[in-house]
XYZ file of C-alpha atoms in Angstrom:
546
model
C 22.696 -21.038 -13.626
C 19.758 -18.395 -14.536
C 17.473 -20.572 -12.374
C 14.507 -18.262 -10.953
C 13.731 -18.091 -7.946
C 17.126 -18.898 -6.890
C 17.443 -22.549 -5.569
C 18.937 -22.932 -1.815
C 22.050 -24.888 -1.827
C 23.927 -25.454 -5.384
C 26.774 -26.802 -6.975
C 27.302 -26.964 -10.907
C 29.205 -28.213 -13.718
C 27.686 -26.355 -16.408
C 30.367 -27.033 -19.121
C 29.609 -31.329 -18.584
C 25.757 -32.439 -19.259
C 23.399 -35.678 -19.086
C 21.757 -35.107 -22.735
C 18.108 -36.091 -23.075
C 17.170 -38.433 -25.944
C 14.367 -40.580 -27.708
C 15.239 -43.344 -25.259
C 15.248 -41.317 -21.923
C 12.663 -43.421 -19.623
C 11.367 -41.899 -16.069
C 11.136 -44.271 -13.100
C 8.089 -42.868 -10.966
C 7.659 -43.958 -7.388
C 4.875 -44.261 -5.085
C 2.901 -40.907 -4.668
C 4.656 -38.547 -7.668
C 1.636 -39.156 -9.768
C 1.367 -35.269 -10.728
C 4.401 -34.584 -11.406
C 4.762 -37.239 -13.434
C 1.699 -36.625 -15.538
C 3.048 -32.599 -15.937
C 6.368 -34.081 -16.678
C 5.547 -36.277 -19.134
C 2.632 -34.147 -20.759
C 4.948 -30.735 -20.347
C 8.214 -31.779 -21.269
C 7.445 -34.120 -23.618
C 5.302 -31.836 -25.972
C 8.257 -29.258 -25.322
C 11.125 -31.707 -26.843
C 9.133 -34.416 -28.750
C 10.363 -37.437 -26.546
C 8.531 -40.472 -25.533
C 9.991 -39.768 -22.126
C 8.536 -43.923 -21.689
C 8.361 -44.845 -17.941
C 11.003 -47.678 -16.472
C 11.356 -50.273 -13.844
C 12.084 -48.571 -10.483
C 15.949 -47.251 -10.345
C 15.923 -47.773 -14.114
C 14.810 -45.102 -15.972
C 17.168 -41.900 -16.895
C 14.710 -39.369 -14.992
C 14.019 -40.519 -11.193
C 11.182 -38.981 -8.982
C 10.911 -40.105 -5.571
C 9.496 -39.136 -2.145
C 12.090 -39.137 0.180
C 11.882 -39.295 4.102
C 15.312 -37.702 4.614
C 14.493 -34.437 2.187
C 11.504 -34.467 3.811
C 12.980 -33.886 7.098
C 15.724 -31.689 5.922
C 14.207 -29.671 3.854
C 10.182 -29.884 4.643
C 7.613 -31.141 2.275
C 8.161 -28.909 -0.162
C 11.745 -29.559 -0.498
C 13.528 -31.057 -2.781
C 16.990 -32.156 -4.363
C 18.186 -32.334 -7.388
C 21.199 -34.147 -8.703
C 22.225 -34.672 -12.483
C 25.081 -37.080 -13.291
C 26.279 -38.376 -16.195
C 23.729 -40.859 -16.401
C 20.605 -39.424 -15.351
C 18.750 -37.081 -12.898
C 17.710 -37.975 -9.824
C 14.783 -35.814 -8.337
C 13.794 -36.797 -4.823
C 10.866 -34.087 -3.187
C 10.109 -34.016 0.486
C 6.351 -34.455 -0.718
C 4.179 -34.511 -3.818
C 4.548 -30.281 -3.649
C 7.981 -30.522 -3.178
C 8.992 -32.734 -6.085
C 6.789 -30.656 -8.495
C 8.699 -27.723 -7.823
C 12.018 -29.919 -8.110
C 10.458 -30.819 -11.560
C 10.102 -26.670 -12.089
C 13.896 -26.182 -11.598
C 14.615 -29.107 -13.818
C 12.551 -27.848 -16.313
C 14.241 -24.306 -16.444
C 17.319 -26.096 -16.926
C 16.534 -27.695 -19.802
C 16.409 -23.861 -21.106
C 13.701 -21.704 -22.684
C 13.028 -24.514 -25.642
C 11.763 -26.395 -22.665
C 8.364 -23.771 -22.166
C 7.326 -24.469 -26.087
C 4.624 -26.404 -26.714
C 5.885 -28.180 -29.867
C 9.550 -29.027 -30.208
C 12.053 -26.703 -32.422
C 14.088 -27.908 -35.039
C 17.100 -29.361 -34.031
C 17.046 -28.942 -30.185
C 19.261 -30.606 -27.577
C 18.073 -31.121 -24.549
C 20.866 -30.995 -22.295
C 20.796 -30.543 -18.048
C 23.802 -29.250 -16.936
C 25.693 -31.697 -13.926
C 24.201 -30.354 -10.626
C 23.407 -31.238 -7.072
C 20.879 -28.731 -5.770
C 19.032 -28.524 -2.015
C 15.755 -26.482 -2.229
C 13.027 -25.515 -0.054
C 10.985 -22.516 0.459
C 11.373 -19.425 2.594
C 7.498 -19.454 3.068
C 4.719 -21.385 2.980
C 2.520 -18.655 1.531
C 3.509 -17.294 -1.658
C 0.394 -15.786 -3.255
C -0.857 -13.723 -6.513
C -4.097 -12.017 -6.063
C -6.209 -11.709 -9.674
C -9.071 -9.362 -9.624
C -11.176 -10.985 -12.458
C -14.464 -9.041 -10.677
C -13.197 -5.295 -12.351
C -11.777 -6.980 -15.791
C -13.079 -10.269 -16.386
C -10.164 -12.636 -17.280
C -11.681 -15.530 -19.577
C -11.894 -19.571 -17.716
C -8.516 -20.034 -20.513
C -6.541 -17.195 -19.366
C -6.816 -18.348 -15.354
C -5.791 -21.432 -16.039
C -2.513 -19.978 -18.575
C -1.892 -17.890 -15.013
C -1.707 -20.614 -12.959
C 0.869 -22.197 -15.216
C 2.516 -19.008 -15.050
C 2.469 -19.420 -10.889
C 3.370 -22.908 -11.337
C 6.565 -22.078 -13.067
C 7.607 -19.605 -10.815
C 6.603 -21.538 -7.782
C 3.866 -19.613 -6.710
C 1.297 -21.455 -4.521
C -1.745 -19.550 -3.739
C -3.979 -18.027 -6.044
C -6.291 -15.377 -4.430
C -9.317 -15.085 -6.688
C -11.215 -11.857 -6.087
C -14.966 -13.027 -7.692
C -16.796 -9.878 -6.302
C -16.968 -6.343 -6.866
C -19.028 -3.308 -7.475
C -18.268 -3.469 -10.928
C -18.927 -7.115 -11.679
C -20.041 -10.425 -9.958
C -17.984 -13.656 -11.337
C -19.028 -16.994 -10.023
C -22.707 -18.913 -10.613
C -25.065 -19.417 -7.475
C -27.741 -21.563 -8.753
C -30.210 -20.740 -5.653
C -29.259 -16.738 -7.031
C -28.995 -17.154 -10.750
C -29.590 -13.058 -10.638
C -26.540 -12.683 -9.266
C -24.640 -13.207 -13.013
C -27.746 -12.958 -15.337
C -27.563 -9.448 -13.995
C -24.220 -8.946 -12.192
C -21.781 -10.038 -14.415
C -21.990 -7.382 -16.564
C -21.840 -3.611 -17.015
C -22.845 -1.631 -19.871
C -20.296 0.302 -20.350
C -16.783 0.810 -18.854
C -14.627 4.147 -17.856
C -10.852 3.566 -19.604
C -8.099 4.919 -17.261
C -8.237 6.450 -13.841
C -11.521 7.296 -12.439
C -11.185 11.002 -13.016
C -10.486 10.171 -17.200
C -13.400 11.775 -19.328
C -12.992 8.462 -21.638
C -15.787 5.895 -21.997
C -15.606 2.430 -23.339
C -19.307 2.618 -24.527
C -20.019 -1.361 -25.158
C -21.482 -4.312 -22.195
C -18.568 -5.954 -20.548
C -18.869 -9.016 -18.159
C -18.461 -12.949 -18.019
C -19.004 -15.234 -15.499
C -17.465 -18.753 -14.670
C -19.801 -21.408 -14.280
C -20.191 -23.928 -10.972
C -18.412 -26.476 -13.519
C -15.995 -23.577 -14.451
C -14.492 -23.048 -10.661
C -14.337 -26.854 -10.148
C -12.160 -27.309 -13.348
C -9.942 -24.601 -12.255
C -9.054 -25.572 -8.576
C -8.880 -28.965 -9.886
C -6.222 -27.647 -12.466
C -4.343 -25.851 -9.421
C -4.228 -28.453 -7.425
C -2.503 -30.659 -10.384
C 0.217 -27.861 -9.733
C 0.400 -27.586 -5.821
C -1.553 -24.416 -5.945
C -4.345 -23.358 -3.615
C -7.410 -21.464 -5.336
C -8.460 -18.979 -2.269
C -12.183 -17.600 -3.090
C -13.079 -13.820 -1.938
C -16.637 -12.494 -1.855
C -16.003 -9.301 -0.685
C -18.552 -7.894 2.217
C -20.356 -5.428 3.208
C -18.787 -3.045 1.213
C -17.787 -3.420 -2.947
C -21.415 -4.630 -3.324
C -23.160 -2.527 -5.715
C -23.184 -5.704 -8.068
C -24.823 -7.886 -5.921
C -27.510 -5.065 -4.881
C -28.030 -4.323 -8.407
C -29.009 -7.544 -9.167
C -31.154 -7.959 -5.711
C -32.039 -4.623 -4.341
C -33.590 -5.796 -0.956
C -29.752 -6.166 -0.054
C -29.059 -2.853 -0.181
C -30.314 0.693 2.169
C -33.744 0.926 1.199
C -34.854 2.965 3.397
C -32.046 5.404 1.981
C -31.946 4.812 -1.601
C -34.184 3.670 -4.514
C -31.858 0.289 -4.587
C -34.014 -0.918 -7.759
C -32.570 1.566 -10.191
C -28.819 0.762 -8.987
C -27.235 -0.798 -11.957
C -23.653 -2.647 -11.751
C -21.355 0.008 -11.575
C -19.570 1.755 -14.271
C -16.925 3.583 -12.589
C -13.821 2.645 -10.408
C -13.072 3.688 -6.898
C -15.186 2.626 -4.037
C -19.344 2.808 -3.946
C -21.142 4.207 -1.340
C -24.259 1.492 -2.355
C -23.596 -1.700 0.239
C -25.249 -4.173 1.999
C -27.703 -3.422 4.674
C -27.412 -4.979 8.383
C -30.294 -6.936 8.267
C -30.638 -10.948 9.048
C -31.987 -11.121 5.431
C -28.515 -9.936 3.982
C -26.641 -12.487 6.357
C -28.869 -15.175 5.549
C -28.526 -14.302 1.759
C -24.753 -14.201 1.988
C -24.624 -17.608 4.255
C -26.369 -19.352 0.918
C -23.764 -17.945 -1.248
C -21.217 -18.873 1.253
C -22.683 -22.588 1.058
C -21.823 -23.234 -2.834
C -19.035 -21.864 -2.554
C -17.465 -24.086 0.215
C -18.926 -27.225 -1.972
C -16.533 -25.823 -5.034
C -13.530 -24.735 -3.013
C -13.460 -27.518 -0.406
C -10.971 -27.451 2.497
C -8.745 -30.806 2.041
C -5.298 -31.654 3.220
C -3.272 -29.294 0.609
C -1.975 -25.984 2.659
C -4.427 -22.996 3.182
C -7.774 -24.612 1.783
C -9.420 -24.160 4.057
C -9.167 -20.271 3.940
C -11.948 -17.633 2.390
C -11.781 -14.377 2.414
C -14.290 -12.075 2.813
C -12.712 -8.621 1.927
C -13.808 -6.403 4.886
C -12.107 -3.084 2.984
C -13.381 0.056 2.319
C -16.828 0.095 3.293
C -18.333 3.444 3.061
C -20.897 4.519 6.233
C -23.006 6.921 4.680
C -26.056 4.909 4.027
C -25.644 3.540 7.466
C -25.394 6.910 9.252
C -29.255 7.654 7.321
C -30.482 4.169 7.449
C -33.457 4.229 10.198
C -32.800 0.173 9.835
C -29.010 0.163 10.142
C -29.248 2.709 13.380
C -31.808 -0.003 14.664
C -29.533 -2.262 14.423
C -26.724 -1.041 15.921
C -29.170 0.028 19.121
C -30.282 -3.326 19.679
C -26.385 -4.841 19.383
C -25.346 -2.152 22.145
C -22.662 -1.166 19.518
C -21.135 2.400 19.537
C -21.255 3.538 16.067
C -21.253 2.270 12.169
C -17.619 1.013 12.306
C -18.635 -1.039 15.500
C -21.774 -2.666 12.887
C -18.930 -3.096 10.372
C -17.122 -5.134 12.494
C -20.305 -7.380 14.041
C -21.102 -8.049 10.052
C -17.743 -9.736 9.369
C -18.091 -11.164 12.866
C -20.538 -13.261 12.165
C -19.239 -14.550 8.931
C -15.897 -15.326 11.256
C -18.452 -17.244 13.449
C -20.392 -19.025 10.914
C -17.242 -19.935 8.680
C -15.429 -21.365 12.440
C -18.266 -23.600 12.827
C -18.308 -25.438 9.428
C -14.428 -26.151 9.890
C -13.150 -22.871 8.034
C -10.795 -20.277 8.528
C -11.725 -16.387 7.525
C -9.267 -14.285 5.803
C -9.918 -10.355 5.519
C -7.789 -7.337 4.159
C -6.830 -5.431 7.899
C -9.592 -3.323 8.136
C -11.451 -6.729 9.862
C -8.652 -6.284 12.971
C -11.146 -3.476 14.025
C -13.198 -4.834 16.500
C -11.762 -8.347 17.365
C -11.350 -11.719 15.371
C -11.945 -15.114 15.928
C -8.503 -17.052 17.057
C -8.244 -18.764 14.265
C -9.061 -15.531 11.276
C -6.393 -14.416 9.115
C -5.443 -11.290 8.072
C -4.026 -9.622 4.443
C -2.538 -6.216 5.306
C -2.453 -4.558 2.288
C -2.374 -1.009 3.636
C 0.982 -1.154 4.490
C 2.797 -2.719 7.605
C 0.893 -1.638 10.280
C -1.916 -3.823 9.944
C 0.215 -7.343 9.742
C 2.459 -6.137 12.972
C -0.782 -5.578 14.620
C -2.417 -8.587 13.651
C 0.790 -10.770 14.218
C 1.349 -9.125 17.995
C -2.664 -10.181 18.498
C -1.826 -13.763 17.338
C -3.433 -13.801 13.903
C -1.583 -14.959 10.972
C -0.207 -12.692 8.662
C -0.239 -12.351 4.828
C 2.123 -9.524 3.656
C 0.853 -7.411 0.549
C 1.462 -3.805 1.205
C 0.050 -1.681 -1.467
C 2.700 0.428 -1.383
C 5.468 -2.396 -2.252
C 3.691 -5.570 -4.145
C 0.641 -3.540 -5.861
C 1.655 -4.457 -9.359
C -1.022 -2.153 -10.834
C 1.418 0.142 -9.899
C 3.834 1.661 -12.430
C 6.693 0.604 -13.249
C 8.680 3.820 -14.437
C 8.208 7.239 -14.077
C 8.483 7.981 -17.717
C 5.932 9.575 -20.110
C 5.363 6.380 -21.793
C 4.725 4.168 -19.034
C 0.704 3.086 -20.314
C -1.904 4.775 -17.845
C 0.403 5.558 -14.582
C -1.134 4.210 -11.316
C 0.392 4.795 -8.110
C 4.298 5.077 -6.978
C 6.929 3.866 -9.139
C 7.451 -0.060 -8.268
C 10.460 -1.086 -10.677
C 11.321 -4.800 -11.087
C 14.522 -4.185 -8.050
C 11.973 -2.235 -6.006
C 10.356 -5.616 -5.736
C 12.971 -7.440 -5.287
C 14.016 -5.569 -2.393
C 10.443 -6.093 -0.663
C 10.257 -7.976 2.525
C 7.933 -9.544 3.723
C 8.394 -9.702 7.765
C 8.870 -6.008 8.849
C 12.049 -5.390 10.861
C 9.918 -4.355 13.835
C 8.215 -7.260 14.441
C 9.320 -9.058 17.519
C 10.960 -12.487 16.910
C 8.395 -14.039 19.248
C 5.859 -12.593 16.406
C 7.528 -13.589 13.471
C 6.019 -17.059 13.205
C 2.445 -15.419 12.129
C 3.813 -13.967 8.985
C 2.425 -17.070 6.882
C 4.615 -15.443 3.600
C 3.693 -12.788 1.028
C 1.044 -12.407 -1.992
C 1.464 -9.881 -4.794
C -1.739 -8.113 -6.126
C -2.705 -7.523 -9.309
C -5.904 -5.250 -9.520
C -7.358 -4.720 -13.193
C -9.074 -1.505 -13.300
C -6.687 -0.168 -15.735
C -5.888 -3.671 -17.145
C -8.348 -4.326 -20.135
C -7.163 -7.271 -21.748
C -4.463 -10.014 -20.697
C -2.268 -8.245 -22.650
C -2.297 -5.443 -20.048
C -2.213 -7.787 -16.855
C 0.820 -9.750 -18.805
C 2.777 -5.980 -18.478
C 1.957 -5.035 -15.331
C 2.685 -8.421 -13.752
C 5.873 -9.311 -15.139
C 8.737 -8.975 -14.939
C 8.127 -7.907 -11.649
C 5.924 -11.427 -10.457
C 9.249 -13.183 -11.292
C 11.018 -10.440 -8.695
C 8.368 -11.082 -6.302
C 8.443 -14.832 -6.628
C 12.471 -14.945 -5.408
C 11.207 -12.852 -2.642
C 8.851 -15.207 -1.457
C 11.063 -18.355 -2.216
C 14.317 -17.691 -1.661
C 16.065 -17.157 1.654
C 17.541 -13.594 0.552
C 19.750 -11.080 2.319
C 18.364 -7.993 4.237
C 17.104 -5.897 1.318
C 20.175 -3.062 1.026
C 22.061 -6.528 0.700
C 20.299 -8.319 -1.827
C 22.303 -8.649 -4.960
C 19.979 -7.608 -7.792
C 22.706 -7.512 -9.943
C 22.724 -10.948 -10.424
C 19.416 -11.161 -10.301
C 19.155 -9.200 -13.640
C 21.661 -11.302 -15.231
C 19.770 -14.870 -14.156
C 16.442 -12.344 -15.618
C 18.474 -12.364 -18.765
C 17.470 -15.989 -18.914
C 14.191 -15.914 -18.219
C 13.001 -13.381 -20.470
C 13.394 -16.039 -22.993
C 11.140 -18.417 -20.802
C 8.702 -15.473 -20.619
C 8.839 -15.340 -24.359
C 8.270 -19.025 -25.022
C 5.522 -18.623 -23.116
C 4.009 -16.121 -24.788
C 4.052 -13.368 -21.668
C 3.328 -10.394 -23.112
C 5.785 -8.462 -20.370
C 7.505 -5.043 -20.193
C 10.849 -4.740 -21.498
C 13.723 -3.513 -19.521
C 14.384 -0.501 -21.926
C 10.498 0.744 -21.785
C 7.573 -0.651 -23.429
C 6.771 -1.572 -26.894
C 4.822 0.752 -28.589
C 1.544 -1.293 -28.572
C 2.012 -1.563 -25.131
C 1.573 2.213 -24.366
C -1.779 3.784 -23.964
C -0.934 7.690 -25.042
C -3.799 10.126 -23.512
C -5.742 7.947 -21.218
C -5.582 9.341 -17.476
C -3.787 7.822 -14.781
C -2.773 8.417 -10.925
C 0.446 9.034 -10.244
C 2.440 9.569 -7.293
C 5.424 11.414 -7.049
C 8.555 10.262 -4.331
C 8.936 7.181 -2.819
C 6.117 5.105 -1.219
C 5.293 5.469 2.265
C 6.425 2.717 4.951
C 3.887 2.570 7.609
């Protein structure tokens, strides 16, 4: 079987079949409402069956809830087992019998990810018994929308993509310096003027090339509630970040009392142009945490915490806040007097503080990248250590929980070859096996530590990704890599057999393709897909572990 990610416990008969037909009925038992709706709507547009429901223990295609997978294999377990009569899919919960209902699907074959049936297709599942359950609990993809702005459509198309690779967190970065992405209605500034910039640099910050036209786009209040309502159809968690104090200038340019003025003339700040990180964030001031506390408000209303896994999380960024404006700010050295704090970095650390605080007491859980560590968090604040290892260990030993997504390993902005064609080269060279070799809980971590590492999220920044098109080829086929990672229970990485994962890849090319994933070939990109004389960053050897 070219199942991806690789299911736990399998046997197969893959020359015998049950063969699907117009009078296959599903029997759907108490509580597998969604998968039944994605089943039906799904599978039947795929194939063109009625797929008609039956009397309990009737129908062809059985989905059940079942107390023993449930304690077995956790709730978002499941088995699998196709006879000659049927298929019988029983999930430990609702999340685990949608991803038994992911499997099944892939079996069917790539026909099965259409969305009108072919002519003349069988529809056959090959005679299996199959034990699944995740490795972790957290398997994540990160989508900057805030640099490029990726249309409502084209979120909800990803989370199908996540959904079919069993992906169950969706970290949606809204905020940036170079774009705001999500309505406020008591700061309707914040997208009549942040969402857009008026023009746009094309490659690597140090490229002389200009895309010389307004770029922007913002997703309504109605927008965000039709998307996490879409996710959660699919067992996925929609994670908001509005990314504080630094990777503001949008926000400032659209209300300049945020900002240093007392340094800089805030109301000529437009939303920035350029990549890399701005020296323009917020000030210190109980204005700017008040401001940010009314965003915060909305926000929890459209991304409300509820019984499905992580939603109560938000992150807050916490990276790569500049201190220059702070070290010349008469207010911000005020400030910092009156808290008794040492320096800027100490002020850093009170501002995300509070939001740690004020997120606690309204039944919430704050997420950061691991520059919030510095200076002490909340017990119950999680951490994203993206700048390698270091941060997660640290975090982990402390007793925070842990998402993995080391830049230098799951950055799929990242190139993907070192050869001349590879379209604007950022960073090391991540191939699809240098993913698959990624893992997640660092070899140093003591077993007693081990516990925090909640699972792993891949990260797909779009500075150099200006269309779909472009976030299609730098995701995949690598996302598919990272989703085994974060499913499966692999071997050590030297271990891992990648060989066979290329040949189950085979497979799922052709899923990729009837899905319309505009991904980079294994012999080098098409030539639409290469960008010939627009800058890049790359780096030479291999990534640093640290």
């Amino acid at each position: 079987m070219d199942v991806i990610p690789r299911p736990g416990r399998t046997t197969a008969d893959e020359e015998r079949f049950f063969e699907l037909g117009p009078d296959t009925t599903v029997t759907a038992g108490e509580g597998t409402g969604r998968t039944e709706r994605w089943l039906r709507a799904t599978l039947g547009a795929a194939t063109g069956l009625p797929l008609a429901p039956a009397p309990a223990g009737d129908g062809a295609l059985r989905l059940r809830l079942d107390d023993a997978v449930a304690r077995d294999l956790g709730a978002e377990g499941y088995r699998l087992v196709v006879t000659p009569d049927g298929a019988d899919l029983a999930g430990g919960g609702p999340a685990g019998l949608f991803w038994g209902a992911q499997t099944l699907r892939q079996l069917l074959g790539p026909a099965a990810f259409r969305r009108a049936p072919l002519p003349g297709g069988r529809w056959r599942l090959p005679l299996t018994d199959i034990e699944d359950t995740p490795r972790f609990r957290w398997r994540g993809l990160m989508l900057d929308v805030a640099r490029h702005f990726m249309p409502k459509d084209g979120v909800l198309r990803y989370l199908d993509l996540m959904a079919a690779h069993k992906l169950n967190v969706l970290h949606f970065h809204l905020t940036d310096d170079q774009g705001w992405r999500v309505e406020i209605k008591r700061y309707p500034e914040l997208t009549a003027t942040g969402s857009w910039r008026s023009r746009t640099k094309y490659g690597h910050r140090a490229s002389p090339l200009w895309e010389d036209k307004p770029h922007g786009g913002h997703y309504t209040q109605d927008d965000i509630r039709e998307i996490v309502a879409y996710a959660a159809e699919r067992h996925i968690t929609v994670i908001p970040e509005v990314d504080v104090p630094g990777h503001s200038q949008a926000a400032i340019a659209a209300y300049p009392e945020l900002g240093n003025t007392d340094v800089v003339d805030t109301t000529a700040l437009t939303v920035w142009d350029d990549w890399g990180v701005s020296k323009n964030v917020l000030a210190p001031t109980d204005a700017t945490l008040r401001f940010y506390e009314g965003v915060f408000e909305e926000l929890l209303e459209l991304f409300p915490a509820d019984a499905a896994p992580f939603s109560g999380f938000f992150h807050i960024g916490g990276d790569e806040c500049p201190k220059e404006q702070w070290r010349a700010s008469a207010t911000a050295q005020a400030r910092i007097k009156e808290l008794g704090l040492a320096d800027e970095d100490e002020l850093q650390s009170w501002f995300i503080g509070h939001f740690d605080t004020w997120l606690t007491a309204r039944g919430r859980r704050l997420i950061g990248w691991d520059e919030i560590l510095e200076g002490g968090l909340a017990e119950g604040a999680a951490v994203a250590s993206w700048r390698g290892y270091a941060g997660g260990i640290a975090a982990a030993r402390a007793g925070h929980d842990v998402v993995m997504c080391p830049e230098q390993q799951v950055y799929l902005d990242h190139r993907q070859d070192a050869g001349a064609d590879e379209p604007v080269p950022i960073g090391f060279v991540r191939t699809l096996e240098d993913v698959y070799r990624f893992e997640p809980v660092p070899a140093e971590l003591e077993a007693e530590h081990t516990g925090h590492v909640l699972g792993a999220q891949a990260n797909v920044w779009t500075e150099v990704m200006e269309s779909p098109a472009r976030v299609d080829y730098q995701a995949f086929p690598r996302l598919a890599a990272f989703a085994e990672v974060a499913w499966s229970t692999l071997p050590a990485p030297g271990e891992r057999d990648f060989a066979d994962f290329e040949r189950r890849m085979a497979g799922h090319y052709r899923r990729l393709d009837a899905l319309g994933v505009g991904y980079r070939p294994p012999a080098g990109p098409h030539p639409w897909q290469r960008r010939p004389g627009v800058l890049g960053r790359p780096l030479d050897g291999p990534p640093p572990v640290r």
